[in-house]
Tab-separated table of C-alpha atoms in Angstrom:
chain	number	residue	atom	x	y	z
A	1	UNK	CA	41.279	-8.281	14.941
A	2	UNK	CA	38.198	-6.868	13.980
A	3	UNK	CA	35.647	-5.457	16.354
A	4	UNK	CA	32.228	-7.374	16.890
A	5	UNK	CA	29.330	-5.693	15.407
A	6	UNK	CA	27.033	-4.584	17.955
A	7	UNK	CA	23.034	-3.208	17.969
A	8	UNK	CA	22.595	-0.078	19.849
A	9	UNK	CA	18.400	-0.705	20.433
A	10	UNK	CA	18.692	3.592	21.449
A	11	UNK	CA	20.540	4.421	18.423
A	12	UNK	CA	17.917	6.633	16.032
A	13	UNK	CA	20.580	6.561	13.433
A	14	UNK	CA	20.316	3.024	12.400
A	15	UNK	CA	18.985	2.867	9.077
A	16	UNK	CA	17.612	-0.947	10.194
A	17	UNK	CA	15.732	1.052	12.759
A	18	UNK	CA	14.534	3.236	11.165
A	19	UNK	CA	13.329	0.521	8.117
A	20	UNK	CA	11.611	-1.448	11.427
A	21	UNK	CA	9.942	1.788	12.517
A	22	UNK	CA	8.561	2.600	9.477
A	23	UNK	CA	7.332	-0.854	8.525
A	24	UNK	CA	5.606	-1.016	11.966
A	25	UNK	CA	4.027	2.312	11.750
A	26	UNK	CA	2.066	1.422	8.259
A	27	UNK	CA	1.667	-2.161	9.498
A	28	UNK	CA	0.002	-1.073	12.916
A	29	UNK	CA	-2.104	1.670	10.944
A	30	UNK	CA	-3.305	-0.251	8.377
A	31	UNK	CA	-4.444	-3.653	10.631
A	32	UNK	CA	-4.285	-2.322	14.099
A	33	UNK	CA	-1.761	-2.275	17.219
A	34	UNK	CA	-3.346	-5.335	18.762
A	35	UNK	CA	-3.641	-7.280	15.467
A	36	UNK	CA	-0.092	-6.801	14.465
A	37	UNK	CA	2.469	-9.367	15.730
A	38	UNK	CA	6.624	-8.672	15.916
A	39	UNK	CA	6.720	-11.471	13.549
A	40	UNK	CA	4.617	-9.444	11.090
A	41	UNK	CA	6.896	-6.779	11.664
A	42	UNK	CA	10.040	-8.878	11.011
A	43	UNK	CA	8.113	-10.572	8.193
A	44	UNK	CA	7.886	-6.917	6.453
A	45	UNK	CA	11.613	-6.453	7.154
A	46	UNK	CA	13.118	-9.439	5.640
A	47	UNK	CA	14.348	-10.651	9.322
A	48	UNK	CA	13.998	-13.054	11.638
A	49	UNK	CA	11.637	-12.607	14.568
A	50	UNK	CA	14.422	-12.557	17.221
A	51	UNK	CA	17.092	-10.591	14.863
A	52	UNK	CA	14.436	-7.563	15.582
A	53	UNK	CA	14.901	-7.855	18.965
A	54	UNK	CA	18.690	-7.063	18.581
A	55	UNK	CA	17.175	-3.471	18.151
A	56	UNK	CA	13.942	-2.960	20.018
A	57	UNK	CA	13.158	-5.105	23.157
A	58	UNK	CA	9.069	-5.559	22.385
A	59	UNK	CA	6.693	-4.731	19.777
A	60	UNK	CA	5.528	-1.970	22.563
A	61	UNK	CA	8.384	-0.145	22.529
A	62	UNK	CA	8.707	0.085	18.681
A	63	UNK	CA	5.217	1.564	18.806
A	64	UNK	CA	6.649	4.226	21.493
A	65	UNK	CA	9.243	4.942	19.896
A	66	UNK	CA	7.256	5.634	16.547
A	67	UNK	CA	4.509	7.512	18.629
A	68	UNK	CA	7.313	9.692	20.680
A	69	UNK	CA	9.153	10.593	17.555
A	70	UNK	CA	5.528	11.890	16.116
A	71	UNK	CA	4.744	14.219	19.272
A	72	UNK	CA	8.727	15.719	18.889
A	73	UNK	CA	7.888	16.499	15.402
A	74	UNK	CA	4.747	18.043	16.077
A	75	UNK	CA	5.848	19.872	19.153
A	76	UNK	CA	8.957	21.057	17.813
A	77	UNK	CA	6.482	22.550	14.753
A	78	UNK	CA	3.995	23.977	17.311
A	79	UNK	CA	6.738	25.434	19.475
A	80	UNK	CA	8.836	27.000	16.264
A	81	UNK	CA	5.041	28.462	15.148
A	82	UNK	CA	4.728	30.119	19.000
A	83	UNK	CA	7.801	31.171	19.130
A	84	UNK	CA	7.333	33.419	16.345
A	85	UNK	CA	4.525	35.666	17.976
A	86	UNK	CA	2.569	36.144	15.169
A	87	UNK	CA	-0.756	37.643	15.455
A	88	UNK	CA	-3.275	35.219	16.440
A	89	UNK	CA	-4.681	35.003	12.770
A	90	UNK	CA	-1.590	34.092	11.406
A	91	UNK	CA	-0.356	32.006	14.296
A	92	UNK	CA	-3.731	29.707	14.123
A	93	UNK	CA	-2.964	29.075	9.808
A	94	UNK	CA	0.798	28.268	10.578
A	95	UNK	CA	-0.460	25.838	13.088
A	96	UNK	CA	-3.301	24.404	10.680
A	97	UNK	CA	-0.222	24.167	8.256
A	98	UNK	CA	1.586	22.432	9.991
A	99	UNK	CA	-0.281	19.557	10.918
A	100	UNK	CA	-1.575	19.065	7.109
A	101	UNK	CA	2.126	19.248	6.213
A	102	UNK	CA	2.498	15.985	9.224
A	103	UNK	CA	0.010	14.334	8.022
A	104	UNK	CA	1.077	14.536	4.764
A	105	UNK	CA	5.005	13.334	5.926
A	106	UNK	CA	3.997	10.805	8.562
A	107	UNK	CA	0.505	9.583	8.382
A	108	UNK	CA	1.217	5.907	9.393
A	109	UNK	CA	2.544	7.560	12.667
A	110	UNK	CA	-0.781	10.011	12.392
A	111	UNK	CA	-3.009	7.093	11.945
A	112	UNK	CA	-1.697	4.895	14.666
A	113	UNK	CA	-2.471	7.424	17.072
A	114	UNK	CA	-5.772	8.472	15.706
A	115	UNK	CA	-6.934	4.947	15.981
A	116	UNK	CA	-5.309	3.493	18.676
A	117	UNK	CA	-4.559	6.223	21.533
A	118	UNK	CA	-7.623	5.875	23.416
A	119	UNK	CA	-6.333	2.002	23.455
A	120	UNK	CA	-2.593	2.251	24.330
A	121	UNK	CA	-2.585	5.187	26.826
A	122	UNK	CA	-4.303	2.905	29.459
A	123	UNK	CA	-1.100	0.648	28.635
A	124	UNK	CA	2.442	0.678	30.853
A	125	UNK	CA	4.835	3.107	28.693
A	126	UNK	CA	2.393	4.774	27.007
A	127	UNK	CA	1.391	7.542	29.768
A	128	UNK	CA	3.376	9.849	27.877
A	129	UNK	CA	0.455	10.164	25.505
A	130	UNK	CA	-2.061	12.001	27.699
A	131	UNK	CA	0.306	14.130	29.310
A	132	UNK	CA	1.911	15.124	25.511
A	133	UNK	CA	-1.457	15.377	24.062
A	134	UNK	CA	-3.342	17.466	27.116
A	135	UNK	CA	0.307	19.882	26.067
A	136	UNK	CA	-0.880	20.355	22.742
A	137	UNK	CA	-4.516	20.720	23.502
A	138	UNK	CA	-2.968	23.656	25.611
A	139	UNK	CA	-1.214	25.188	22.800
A	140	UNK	CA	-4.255	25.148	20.438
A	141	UNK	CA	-6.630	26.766	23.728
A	142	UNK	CA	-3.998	29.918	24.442
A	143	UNK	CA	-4.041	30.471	20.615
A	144	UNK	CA	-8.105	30.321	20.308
A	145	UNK	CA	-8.271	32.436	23.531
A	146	UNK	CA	-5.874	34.824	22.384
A	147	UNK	CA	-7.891	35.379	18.903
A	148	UNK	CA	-10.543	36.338	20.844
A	149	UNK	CA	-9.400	38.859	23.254
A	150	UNK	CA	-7.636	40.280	20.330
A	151	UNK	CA	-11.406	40.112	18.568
A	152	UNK	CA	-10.403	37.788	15.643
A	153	UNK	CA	-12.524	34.891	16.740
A	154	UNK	CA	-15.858	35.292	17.936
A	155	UNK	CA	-15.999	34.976	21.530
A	156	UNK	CA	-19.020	32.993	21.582
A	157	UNK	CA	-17.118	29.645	21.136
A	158	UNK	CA	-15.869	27.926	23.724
A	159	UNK	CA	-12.611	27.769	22.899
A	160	UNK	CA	-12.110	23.967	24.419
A	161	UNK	CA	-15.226	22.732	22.604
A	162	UNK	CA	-13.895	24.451	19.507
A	163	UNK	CA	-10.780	23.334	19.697
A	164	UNK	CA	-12.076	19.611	19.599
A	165	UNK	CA	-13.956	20.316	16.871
A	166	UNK	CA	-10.826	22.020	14.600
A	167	UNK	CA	-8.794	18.899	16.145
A	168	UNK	CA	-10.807	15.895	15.269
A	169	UNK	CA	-11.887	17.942	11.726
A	170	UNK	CA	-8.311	18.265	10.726
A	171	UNK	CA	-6.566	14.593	11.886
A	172	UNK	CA	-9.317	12.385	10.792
A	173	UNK	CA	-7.960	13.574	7.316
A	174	UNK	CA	-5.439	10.828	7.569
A	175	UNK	CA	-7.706	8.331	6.956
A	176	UNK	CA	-8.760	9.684	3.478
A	177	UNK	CA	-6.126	12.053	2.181
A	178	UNK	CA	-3.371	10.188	-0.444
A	179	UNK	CA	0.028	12.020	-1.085
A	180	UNK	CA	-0.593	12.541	-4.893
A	181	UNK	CA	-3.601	12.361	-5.436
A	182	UNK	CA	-6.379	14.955	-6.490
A	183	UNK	CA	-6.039	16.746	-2.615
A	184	UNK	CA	-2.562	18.347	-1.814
A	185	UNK	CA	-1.185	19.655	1.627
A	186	UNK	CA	-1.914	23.177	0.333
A	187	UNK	CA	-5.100	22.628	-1.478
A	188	UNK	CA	-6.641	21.368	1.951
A	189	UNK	CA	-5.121	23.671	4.280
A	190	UNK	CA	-6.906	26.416	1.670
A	191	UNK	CA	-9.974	24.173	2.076
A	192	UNK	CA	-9.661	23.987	5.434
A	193	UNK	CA	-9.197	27.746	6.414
A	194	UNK	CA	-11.506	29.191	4.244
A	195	UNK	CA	-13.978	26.779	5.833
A	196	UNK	CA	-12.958	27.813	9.824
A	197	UNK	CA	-12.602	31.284	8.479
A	198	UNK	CA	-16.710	31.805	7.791
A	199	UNK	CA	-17.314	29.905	10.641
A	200	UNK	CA	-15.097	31.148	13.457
A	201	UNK	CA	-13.951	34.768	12.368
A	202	UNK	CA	-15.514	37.928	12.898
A	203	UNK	CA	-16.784	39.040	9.657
């Protein structure tokens, strides 16, 4: 007899799942969370409304799901890039790196958050965005704090208020930069350093 096919909504393997995740990522980037129904979603999969709900139980958890998976990817960068105790010159351009090189492989995921965390973090489920994000803010602080006790960055930024400013400066790129077009991850990470550099290191 054969077995009955089953859904396993926690199973990250399932290429379905993964289809639904990505279609819901550019769908909620591109014409908001709010705007965005799971028959939209299902729509853009070729399914029927209540066949996605064999794999995800709301359109909120899709959107966690897709919003988790970002911070692992990022966090598991950041921590690799810390791990390495590089000096705090070269730690601060692997992180800058890095987060081109996310935006460049995820920016649906990038721009859901950049336009819609302010929203869904006051939301049931999502409280996993402050306390991930105020992690990473962390990481970004040490770094800047470290470059200046080792007198790399001038110590007359505050490295919170700096940070902010390198942060929103850097992700706000999603909304602009295209994967093959005239910018690429390396050409803006150049751009990018060589700007901070003349502002924010020591001549």
């Amino acid at each position: 007899m054969a077995k009955k096919q089953t859904h396993d909504r926690n199973d990250p393997g399932s290429d379905r799942r993964q289809q639904i995740l990505a279609i819901a990522a550019k769908l909620f980037a591109s014409q908001g969370y709010s705007s965005t129904t799971v028959r939209d979603i299902a729509d853009e999969a070729g399914i029927l409304s209540g066949s996605l709900y064999h794999h995800f139980a709301s359109k909120e958890a899709i959107a966690q799901e897709i919003l988790r998976n970002f911070f692992a990817g990022m966090t598991a960068k950041y921590d690799a890039i810390l791990a390495a105790q590089d000096d705090a010159s070269t730690t601060f351009e692997n992180l800058v790196t890095a987060s081109f090189e996310i935006i460049a492989d995820q920016p649906d995921a990038v721009g859901l958050y950049q336009n819609e965390a302010l929203f869904l973090q006051t939301q049931s489920g999502f409280e996993f965005l402050r306390e991930t994000s105020l992690r990473v803010e962390g990481m970004w602080i040490e770094q800047l704090k470290r470059g200046q006790e080792a007198g790399v960055f001038r110590e007359t930024f505050d490295p919170a208020a700096l940070h902010r400013f390198i942060r929103d400066a850097l992700w706000s790129t999603v909304r602009w930069y295209r994967p093959g077009g005239k910018h690429t991850v390396e050409s803006l990470t150049a751009t990018f350093l060589d700007l901070v550099r003349h502002g924010v290191l020591v001549d």
